[in-house]
XYZ file of C-alpha atoms in Angstrom:
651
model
C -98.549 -9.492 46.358
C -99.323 -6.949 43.572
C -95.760 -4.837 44.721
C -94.021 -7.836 44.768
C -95.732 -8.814 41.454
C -94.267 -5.602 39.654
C -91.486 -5.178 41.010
C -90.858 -9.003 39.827
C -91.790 -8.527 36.080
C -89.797 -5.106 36.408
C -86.454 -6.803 37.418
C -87.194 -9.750 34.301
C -88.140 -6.612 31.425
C -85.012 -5.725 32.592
C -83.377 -8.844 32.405
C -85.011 -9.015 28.537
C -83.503 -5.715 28.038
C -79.752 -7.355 28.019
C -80.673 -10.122 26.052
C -82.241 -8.024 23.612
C -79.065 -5.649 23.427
C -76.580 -9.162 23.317
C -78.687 -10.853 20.596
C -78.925 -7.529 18.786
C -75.034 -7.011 18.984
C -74.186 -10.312 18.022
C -76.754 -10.508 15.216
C -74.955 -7.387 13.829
C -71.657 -9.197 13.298
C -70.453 -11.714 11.111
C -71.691 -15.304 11.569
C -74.489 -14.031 13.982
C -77.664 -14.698 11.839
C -78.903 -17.558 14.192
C -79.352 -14.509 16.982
C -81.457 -11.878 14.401
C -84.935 -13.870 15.252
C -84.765 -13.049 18.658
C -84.276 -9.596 18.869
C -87.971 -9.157 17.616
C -89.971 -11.160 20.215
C -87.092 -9.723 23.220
C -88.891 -6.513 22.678
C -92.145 -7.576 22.303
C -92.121 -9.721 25.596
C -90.229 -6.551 27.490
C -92.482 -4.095 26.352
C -95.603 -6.713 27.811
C -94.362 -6.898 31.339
C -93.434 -3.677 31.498
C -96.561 -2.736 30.851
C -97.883 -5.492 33.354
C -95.237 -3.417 36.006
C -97.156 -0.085 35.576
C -100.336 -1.474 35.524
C -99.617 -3.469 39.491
C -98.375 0.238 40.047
C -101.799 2.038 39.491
C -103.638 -0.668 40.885
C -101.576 0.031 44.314
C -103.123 3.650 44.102
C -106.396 3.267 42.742
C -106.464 0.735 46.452
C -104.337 2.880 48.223
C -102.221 0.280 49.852
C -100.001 2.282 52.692
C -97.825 -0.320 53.145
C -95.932 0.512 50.013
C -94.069 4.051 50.592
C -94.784 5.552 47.066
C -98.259 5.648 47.804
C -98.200 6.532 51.097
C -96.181 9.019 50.337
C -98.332 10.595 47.630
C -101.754 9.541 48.313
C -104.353 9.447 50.421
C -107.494 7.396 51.728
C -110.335 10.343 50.341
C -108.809 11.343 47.592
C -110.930 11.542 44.318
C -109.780 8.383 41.778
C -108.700 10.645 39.181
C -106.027 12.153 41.310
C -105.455 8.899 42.961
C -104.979 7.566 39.451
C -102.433 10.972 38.369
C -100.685 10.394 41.422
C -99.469 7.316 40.109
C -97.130 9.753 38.087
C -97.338 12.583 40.468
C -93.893 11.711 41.567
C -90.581 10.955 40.899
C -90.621 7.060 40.895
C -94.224 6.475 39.252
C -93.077 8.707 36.408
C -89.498 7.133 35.600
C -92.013 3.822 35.386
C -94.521 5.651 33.251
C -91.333 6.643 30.782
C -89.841 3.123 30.849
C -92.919 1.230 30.088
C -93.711 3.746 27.407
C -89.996 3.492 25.992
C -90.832 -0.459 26.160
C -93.815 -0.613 24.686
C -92.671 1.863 21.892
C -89.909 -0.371 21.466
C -92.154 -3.817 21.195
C -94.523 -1.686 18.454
C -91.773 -1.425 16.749
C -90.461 -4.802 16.455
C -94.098 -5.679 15.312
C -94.757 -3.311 12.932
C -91.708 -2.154 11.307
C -91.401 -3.540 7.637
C -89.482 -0.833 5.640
C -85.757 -1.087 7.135
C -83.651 -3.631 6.229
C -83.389 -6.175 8.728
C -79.706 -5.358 9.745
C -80.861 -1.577 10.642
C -83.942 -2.846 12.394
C -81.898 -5.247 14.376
C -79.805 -2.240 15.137
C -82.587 0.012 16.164
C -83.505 -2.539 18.283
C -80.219 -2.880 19.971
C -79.562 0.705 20.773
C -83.841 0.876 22.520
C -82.382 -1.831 24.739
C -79.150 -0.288 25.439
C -81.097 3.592 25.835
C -83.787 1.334 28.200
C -81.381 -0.531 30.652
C -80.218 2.937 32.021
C -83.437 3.857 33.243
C -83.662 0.244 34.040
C -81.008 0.467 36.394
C -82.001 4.032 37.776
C -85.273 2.894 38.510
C -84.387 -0.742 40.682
C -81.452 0.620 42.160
C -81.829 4.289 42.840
C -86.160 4.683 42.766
C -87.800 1.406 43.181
C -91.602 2.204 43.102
C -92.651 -0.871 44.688
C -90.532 -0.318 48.396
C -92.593 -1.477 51.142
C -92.911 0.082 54.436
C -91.901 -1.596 58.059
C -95.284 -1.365 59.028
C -98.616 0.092 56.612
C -98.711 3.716 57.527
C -102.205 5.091 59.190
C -103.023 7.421 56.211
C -101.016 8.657 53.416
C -99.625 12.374 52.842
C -101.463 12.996 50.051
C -100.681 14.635 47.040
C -99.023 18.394 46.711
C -102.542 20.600 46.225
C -100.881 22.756 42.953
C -100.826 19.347 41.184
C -104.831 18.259 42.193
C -106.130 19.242 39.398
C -107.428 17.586 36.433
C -104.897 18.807 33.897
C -102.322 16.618 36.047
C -103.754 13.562 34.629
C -103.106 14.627 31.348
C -100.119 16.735 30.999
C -97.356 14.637 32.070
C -98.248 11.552 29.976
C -98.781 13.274 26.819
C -94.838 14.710 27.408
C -93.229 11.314 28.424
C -95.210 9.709 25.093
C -93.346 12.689 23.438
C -90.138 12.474 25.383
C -89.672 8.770 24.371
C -90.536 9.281 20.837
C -87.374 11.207 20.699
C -85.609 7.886 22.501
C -87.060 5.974 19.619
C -86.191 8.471 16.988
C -82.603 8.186 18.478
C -82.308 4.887 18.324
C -83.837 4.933 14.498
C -80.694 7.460 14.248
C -77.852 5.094 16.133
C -79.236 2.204 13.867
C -78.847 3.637 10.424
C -75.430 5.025 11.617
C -74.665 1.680 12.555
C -75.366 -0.201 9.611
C -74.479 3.078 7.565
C -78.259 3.405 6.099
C -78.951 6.621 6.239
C -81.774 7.612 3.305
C -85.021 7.930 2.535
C -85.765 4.611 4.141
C -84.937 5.323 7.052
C -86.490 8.974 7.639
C -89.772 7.052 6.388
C -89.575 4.699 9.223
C -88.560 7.449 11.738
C -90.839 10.078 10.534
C -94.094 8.800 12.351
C -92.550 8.501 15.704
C -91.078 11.967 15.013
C -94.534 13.248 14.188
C -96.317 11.023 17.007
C -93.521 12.739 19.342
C -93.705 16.169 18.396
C -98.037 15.988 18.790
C -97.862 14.690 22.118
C -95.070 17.318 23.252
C -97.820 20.220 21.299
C -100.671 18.944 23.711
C -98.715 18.543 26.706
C -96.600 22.144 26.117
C -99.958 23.704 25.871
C -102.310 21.648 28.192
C -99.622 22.410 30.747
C -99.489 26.301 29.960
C -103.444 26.481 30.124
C -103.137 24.077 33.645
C -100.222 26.774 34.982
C -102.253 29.705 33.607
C -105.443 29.190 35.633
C -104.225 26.848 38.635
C -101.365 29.317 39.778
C -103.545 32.507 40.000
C -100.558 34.813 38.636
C -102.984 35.770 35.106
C -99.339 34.557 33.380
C -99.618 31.448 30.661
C -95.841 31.054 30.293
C -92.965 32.106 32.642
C -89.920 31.115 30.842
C -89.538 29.109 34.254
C -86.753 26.206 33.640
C -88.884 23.380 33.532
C -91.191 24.900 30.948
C -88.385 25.218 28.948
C -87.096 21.890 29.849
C -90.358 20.764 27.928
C -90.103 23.398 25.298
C -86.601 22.556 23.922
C -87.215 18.582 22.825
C -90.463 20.701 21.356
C -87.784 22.964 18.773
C -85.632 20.462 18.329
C -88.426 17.702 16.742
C -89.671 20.467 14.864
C -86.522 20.860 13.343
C -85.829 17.128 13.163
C -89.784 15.988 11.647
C -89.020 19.086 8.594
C -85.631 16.982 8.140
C -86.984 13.747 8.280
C -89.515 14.905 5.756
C -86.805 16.459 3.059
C -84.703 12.948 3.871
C -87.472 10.750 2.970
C -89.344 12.651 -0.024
C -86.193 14.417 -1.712
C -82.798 12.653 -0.183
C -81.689 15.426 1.261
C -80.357 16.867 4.614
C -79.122 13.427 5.738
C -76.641 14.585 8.408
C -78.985 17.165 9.559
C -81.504 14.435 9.945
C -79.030 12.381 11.990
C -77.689 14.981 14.371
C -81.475 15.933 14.958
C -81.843 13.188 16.171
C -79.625 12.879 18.411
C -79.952 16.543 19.483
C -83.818 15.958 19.908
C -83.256 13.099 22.379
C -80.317 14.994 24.234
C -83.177 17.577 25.024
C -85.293 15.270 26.485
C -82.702 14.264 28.497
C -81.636 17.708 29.498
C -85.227 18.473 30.593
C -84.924 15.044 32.731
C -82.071 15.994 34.434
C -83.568 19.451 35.149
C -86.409 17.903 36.601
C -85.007 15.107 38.975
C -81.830 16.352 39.861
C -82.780 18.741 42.660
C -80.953 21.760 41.088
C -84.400 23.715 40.428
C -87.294 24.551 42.845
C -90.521 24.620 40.728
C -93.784 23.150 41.195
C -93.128 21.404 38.199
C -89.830 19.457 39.930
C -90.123 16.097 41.316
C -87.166 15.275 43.080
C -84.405 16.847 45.431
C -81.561 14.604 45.570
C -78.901 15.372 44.349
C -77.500 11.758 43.744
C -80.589 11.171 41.480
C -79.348 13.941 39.151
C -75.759 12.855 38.787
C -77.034 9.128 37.609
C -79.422 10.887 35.052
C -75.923 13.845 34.403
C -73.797 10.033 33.695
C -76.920 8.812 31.394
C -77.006 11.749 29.483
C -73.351 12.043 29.241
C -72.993 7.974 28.197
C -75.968 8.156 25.478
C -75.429 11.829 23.727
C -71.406 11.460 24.161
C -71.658 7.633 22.174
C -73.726 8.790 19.950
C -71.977 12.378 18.795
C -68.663 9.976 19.236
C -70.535 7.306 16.562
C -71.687 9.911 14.512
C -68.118 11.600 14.162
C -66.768 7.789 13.015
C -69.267 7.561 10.961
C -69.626 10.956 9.299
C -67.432 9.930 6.369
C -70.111 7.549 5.244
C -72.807 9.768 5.401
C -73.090 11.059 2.143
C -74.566 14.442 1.050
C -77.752 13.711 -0.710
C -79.375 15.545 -3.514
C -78.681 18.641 -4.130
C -80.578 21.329 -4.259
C -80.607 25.843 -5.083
C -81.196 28.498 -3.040
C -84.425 29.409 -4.056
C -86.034 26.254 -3.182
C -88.390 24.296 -0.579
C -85.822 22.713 0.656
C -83.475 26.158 1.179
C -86.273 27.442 3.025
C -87.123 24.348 5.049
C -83.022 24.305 5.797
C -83.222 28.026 7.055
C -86.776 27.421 9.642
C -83.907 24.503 11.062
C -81.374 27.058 11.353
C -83.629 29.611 13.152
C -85.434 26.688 15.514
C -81.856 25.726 15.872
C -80.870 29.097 17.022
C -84.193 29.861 18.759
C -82.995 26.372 21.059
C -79.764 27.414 21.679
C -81.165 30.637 23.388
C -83.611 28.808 25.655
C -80.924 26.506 26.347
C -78.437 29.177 27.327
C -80.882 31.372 29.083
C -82.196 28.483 30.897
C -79.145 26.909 31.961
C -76.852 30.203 32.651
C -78.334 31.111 35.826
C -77.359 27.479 37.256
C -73.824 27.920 36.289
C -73.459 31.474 37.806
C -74.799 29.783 41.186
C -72.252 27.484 40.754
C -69.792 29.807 41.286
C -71.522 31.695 43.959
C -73.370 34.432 41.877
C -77.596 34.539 41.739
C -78.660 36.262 38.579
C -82.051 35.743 36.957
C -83.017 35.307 33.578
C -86.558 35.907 32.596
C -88.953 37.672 29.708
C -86.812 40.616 29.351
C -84.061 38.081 28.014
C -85.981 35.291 26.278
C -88.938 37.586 24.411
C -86.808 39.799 22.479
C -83.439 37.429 21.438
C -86.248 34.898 20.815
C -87.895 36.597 18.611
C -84.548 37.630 16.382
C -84.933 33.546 15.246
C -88.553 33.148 15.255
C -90.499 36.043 13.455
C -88.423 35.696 10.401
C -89.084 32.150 10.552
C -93.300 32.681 10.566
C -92.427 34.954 7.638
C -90.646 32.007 5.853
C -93.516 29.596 7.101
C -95.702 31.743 4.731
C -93.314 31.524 1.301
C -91.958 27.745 1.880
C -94.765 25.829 1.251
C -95.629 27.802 -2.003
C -92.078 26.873 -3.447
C -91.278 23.544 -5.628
C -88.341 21.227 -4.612
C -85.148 21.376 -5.962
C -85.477 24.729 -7.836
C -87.874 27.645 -8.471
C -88.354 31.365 -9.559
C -89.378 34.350 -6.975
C -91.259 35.120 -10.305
C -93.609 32.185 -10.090
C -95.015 33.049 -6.879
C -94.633 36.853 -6.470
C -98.588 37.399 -6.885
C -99.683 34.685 -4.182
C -97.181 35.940 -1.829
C -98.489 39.400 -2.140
C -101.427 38.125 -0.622
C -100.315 38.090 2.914
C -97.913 40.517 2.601
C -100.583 43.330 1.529
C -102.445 41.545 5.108
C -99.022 41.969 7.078
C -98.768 45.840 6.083
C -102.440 46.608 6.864
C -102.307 44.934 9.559
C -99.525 46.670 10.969
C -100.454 50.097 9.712
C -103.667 49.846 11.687
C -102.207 49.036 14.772
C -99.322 51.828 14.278
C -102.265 54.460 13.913
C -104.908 52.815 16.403
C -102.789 51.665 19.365
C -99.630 53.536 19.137
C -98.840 52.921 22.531
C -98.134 49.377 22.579
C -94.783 47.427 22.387
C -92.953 46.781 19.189
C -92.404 42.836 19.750
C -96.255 42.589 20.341
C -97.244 44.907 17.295
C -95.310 42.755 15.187
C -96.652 39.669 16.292
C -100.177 40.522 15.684
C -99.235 41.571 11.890
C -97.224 38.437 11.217
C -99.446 36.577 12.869
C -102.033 37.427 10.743
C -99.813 37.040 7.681
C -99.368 33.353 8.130
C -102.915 32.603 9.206
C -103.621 33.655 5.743
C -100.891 32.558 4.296
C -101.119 29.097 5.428
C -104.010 28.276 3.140
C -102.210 29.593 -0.099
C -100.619 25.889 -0.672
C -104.644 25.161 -1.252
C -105.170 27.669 -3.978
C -105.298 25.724 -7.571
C -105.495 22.190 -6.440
C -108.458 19.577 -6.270
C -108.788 19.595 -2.866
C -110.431 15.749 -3.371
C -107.118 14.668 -4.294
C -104.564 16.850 -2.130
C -103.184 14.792 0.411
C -103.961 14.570 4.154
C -100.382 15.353 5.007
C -101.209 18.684 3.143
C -104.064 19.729 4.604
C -101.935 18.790 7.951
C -99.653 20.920 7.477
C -101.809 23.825 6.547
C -103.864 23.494 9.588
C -100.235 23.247 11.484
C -99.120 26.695 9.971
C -102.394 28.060 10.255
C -102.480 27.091 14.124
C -98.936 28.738 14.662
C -100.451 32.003 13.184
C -103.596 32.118 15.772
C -101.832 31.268 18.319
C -99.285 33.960 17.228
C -102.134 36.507 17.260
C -102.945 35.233 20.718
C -100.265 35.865 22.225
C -99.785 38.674 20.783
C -102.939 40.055 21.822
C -102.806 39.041 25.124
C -99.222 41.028 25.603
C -100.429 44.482 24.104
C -103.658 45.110 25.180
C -103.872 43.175 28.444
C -105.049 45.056 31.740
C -105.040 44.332 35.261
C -106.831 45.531 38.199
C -106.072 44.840 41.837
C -109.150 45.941 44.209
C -110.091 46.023 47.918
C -113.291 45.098 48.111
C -116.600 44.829 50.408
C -119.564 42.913 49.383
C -121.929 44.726 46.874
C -118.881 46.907 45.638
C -118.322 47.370 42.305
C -115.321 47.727 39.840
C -114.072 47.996 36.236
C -111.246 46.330 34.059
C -111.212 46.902 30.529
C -114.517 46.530 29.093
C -116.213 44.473 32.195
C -117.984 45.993 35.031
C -117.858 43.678 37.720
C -119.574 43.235 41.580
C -118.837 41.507 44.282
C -121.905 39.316 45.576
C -121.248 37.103 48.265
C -118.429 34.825 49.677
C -119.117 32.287 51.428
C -117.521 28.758 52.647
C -117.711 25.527 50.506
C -116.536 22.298 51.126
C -114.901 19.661 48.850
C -114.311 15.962 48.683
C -110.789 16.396 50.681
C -110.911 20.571 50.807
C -112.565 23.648 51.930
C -112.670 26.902 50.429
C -113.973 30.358 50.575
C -115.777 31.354 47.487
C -116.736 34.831 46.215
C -119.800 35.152 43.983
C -119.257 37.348 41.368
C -121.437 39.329 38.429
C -119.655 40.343 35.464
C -121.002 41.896 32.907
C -119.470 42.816 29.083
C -120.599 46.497 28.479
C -123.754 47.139 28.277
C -124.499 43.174 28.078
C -126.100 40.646 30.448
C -124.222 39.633 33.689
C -122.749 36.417 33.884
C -121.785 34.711 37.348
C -117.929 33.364 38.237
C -117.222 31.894 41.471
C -113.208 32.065 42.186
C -112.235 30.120 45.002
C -109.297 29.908 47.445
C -108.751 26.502 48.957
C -107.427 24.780 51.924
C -105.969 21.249 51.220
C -105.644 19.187 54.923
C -103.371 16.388 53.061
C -101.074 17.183 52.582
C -101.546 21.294 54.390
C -101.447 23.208 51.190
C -103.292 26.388 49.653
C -104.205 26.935 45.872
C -106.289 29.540 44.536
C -108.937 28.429 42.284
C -109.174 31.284 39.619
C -112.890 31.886 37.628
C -112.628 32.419 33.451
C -115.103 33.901 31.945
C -114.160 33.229 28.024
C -115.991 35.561 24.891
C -114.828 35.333 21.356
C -113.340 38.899 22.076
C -111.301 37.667 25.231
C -111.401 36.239 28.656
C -112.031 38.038 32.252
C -109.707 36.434 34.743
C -110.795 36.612 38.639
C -108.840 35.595 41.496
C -110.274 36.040 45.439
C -107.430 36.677 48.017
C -107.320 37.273 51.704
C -109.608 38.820 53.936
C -107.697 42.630 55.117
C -107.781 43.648 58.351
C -110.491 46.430 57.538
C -112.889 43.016 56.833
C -112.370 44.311 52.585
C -111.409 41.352 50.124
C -107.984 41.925 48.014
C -109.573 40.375 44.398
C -107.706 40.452 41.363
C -108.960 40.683 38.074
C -107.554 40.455 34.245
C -109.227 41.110 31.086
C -107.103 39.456 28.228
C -108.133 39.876 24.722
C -108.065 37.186 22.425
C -105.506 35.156 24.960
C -107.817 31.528 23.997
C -106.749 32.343 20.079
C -102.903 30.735 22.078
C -104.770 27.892 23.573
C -106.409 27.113 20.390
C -103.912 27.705 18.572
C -102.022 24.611 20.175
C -104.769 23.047 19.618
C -104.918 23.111 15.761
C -101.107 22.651 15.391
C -101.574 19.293 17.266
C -104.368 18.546 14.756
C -102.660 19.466 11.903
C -99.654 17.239 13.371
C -102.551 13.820 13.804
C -103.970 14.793 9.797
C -100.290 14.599 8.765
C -99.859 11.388 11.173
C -102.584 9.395 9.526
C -101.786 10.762 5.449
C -98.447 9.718 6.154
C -99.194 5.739 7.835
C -102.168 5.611 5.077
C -99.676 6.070 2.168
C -97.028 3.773 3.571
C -99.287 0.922 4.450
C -100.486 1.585 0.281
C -96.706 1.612 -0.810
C -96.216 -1.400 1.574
C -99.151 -3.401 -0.016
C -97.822 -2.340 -3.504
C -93.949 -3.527 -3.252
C -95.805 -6.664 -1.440
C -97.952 -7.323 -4.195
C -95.217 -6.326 -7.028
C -93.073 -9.227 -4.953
C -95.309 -11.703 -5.006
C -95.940 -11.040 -8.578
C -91.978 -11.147 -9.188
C -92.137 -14.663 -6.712
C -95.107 -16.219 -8.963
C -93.049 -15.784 -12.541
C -90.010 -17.073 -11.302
C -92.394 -19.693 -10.008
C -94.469 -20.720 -13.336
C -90.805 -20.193 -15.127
């Protein structure tokens, strides 16, 4: 009953989904008032049973009911609830419901919370979320239906792929499909004000907290999913440049680009088209990274589907949504007007060139991820990798941390280098010492990594100068959100950076009680021994490690044996200091009875992980500055109205 029961309300959100895109067009057109007052409650009611669909669709997991072929195929009678619960979305179908009953949902919070567009470019918003929805609609009940039943119930289920057991599954994917569909709703914020040719500061206000919402979900799932790769995978790596990384990285650049925009659009009136075709651009990566995914053209552990026929409906999706809406934006370009103007030497100007370098920065992922599928296309393998996307990367992006350091100091519209030559010296003098001492202490290393530790340090500093002279009682919380945003870019710069020059490796055959050395860690070899699991066994070294001349400290890397589905996954041991992090991996057993371990000492590689960390908090301090001062400006035009209402009134 609980299939039948979501698969029932699935088929009438759908249903809700055309009315909702009829009433919306015919409310748009002359004469079709009487249908506006519908649109509202159409995407209030989808987004409820919707939600209603996804919720019969964990309950089928969390029981593990084998008659219904998702979950046999993908779970299993011991498995622990968590992953029970993640594999829910640990698959093709469950997922494309997760992202439609988000997309709904984001859609009904909209249509009951929305107050600053005018009704005709709500109604339109509306419209083009239904329109963007029924596609997946139709993907999911007539190419992936989630609820199919089985013949007969199977005996046990298969289980879930062992790579994606792990805890940072039930996180990771969520947090990208909330940021995913922000982008749908952004787009359809976009298609709406094209529509009803309202494209200002009204409309960036209303589309600048799903932008922001968006983009801080796509931060923690981006680097949730690089820690999860970095210590489930056992390859001492936190980012490959593999194609489905950068399927999640490129909606990440372009709603950067887009929430700056947004910003400029709804503060200053300014950058209107750019904020328009971000949109749509923002969205069309989201799409892109879809149709990487699901299509069957990649082999990754991050991939959830290999048919083919899958990946042409999402190809005609992306081709129907990002072809309208370039094809409305081109009709429509006439009418959207240029906005104030502004000089060269300005916040905006500098804001305009960070776009043009995250634009440039995307097209290079984009190329370099999509390049090698082309040339296999035509019958030629090539591979494109670090030695392609770390140094034409970083043409875009170090000049754009330098920017990041000198933007926020400068005043809209117009300014003087004068004015802020003396605070800018401030991380400059930083970036040259910084530099000079690694020139003269660590000559050897790379020049892409040497300047990333110097600029990196440069904007950590720099990030706080927008600080210096205010009362920091009355600076906004969508100040201090940014400056924690800039300021997380710059340690996880230094991160990164750290972690590429001064990284070392050692790969050791070893017998219990032996003894080795990487970097600054002396490390032995205790014991290994077998260890069982709730649905997996392992072997499991003991390990001392000790810092120096410091007390030893016990890791216990693993390498287990999954029976459901038969699988292997190495369970790597972090030890984390401020200074760094020692990295162990246990391999096989030789056949002179030694143990092949592997061992990394990183320095400073967490300063990346937290890093993401702070830009995603900076992003939820700018979040709740921003909602706090519209709900205040929405109280204040409501209380100025009723004012306005109460004179005509007593007149």
């Amino acid at each position: 009953m609980i299939a039948e029961l979501g698969l029932a309300v699935l088929w009438m959100a759908a249903a809700l989904a055309v009315l909702q895109l009829f009433a919306g067009v015919v409310a748009l057109r002359p004469g079709g008032a009487a249908m506006t007052g519908l649109v509202r409650p159409l995407a209030v009611m989808q987004g409820a049973l919707v939600a209603v669909s996804f919720a019969s669709l964990i309950t089928l997991f969390l029981e593990t009911d084998l008659s219904v072929k998702l979950v046999a195929e993908n779970s299993h009678s011991m498995k622990p609830v968590i992953f029970k619960l993640a594999g829910t979305w640990g698959n093709h179908e469950g997922s494309m419901l997760l992202w439609i009953t988000i997309m709904a949902v984001s859609g009904g919070i909209v249509a009951l919370v929305e107050k600053r567009l005018r009704e005709d470019t709500l109604i339109a918003t509306l419209a083009g979320q239904a329109f963007v929805s029924l596609g997946f609609y139709a993907f999911l009940l007539l190419s992936s239906n989630p609820f199919e039943r089985l013949p007969e119930p199977a005996p046990e289920g298969a289980g879930l792929n062992p790579l994606l057991q792990d805890i940072g599954l039930a996180f990771h994917p969520p947090t990208l499909y909330v940021g995913y569909v922000g982008l749908s709703v952004a787009f359809s914020f976009a298609i709406g004000a094209l529509v009803t040719r309202d494209v200002g500061p009204a409309f960036a206000r209303a589309m600048r907290p799903w932008v922001l919402g968006a983009w801080i979900f796509l931060t923690v799932g981006i680097t949730a999913g690089s820690y999860w790769a970095y210590y489930t995978l056992g390859w001492g790596g936190w980012w490959f440049w593999d194609p489905v990384e950068n399927a999640s990285l490129m909606p990440w650049l372009a709603a950067t680009a887009l929430l700056h925009s947004a910003s400029v659009l709804a503060s200053r009136n300014a950058l209107r088209a750019w904020t328009v075709m971000l949109g749509v651009i923002a969205f069309s990566m989201s799409m892109i990274g879809t149709f990487l995914v699901r299509s069957g053209i990649l082999t990754s552990v991050h991939a959830f589907a290999v048919d083919p026929e899958r990946g042409s409906f999402i190809l005609a999706l992306l081709a129907i949504y990002i072809g309208g809406a370039l094809a409305l934006f081109g009709l429509r370009a006439s009418t959207v007007t240029e906005g104030e103007r502004f000089s060269l030497f300005s916040r905006e100007a500098s804001l305009v060139f960070n776009n043009v370098m995250l634009c440039g920065t995307l097209g290079i992922v984009l190329l370099g991820t999509l390049y090698p599928l082309l040339t296999e296309a035509f019958g030629t393998k090539v591979s494109v990798g670090p030695p392609y996307f770390n140094p034409v990367s970083a043409i875009f992006v170090l000049p754009m941390m330098a920017v990041m350091c000198v933007g926020p100091l400068l005043r809209w519209r117009k300014d003087k280098p004068g004015r802020i030559t003396a605070t800018v010296a401030i991380p400059a003098l930083l970036f040259a010492l910084v530099l000079l001492a690694v020139v003269v202490f660590a000559p050897a290393i790379r020049v892409l990594p040497m300047l990333g530790i110097a600029i990196g340090a440069g904007l950590a500093v720099g990030s706080w100068l927008p600080l210096r002279g205010r009362n920091l009682r009355r600076t906004p919380l969508s100040v201090y959100g940014m400056v924690v945003a800039h300021f997380g870019i710059g340690v996880a710069l230094l991160g990164a950076a750290s972690e590429s020059a001064f990284s070392t490796e050692r790969l050791a055959a070893m017998n219990v009680g032996d003894t080795q050395t990487v970097g600054p860690i002396t490390i032995k070899l205790l014991n290994i021994e077998p260890v069982a699991g709730p649905n997996w066994t392992a072997l499991e070294a003991t390990v001392s490690a000790a810092y120096k001349d410091g007390a030893p400290v016990t890791l216990h890397p693993q390498a287990r044996t999954f029976s459901s589905p038969p699988g292997e996954r190495t369970e790597s041991a972090l030890h984390t200091r401020w200074n760094g992090q020692l990295y162990a991996v246990l391999g096989n057993e030789g056949e002179d009875g030694r143990w092949q371990m592997r061992f990394w000492w990183k320095p400073f590689v967490p300063l990346l992980w937290l890093g993401g960390l702070l830009v995603a908090l900076g992003g939820v301090l700018s979040l709740i500055g921003r909602v706090a001062h519209d709900v205040k400006r929405l109280r204040a035009e409501g209380k100025i109205a009723w004012r306005k209402t109460r004179m005509e009134q007593v007149k």
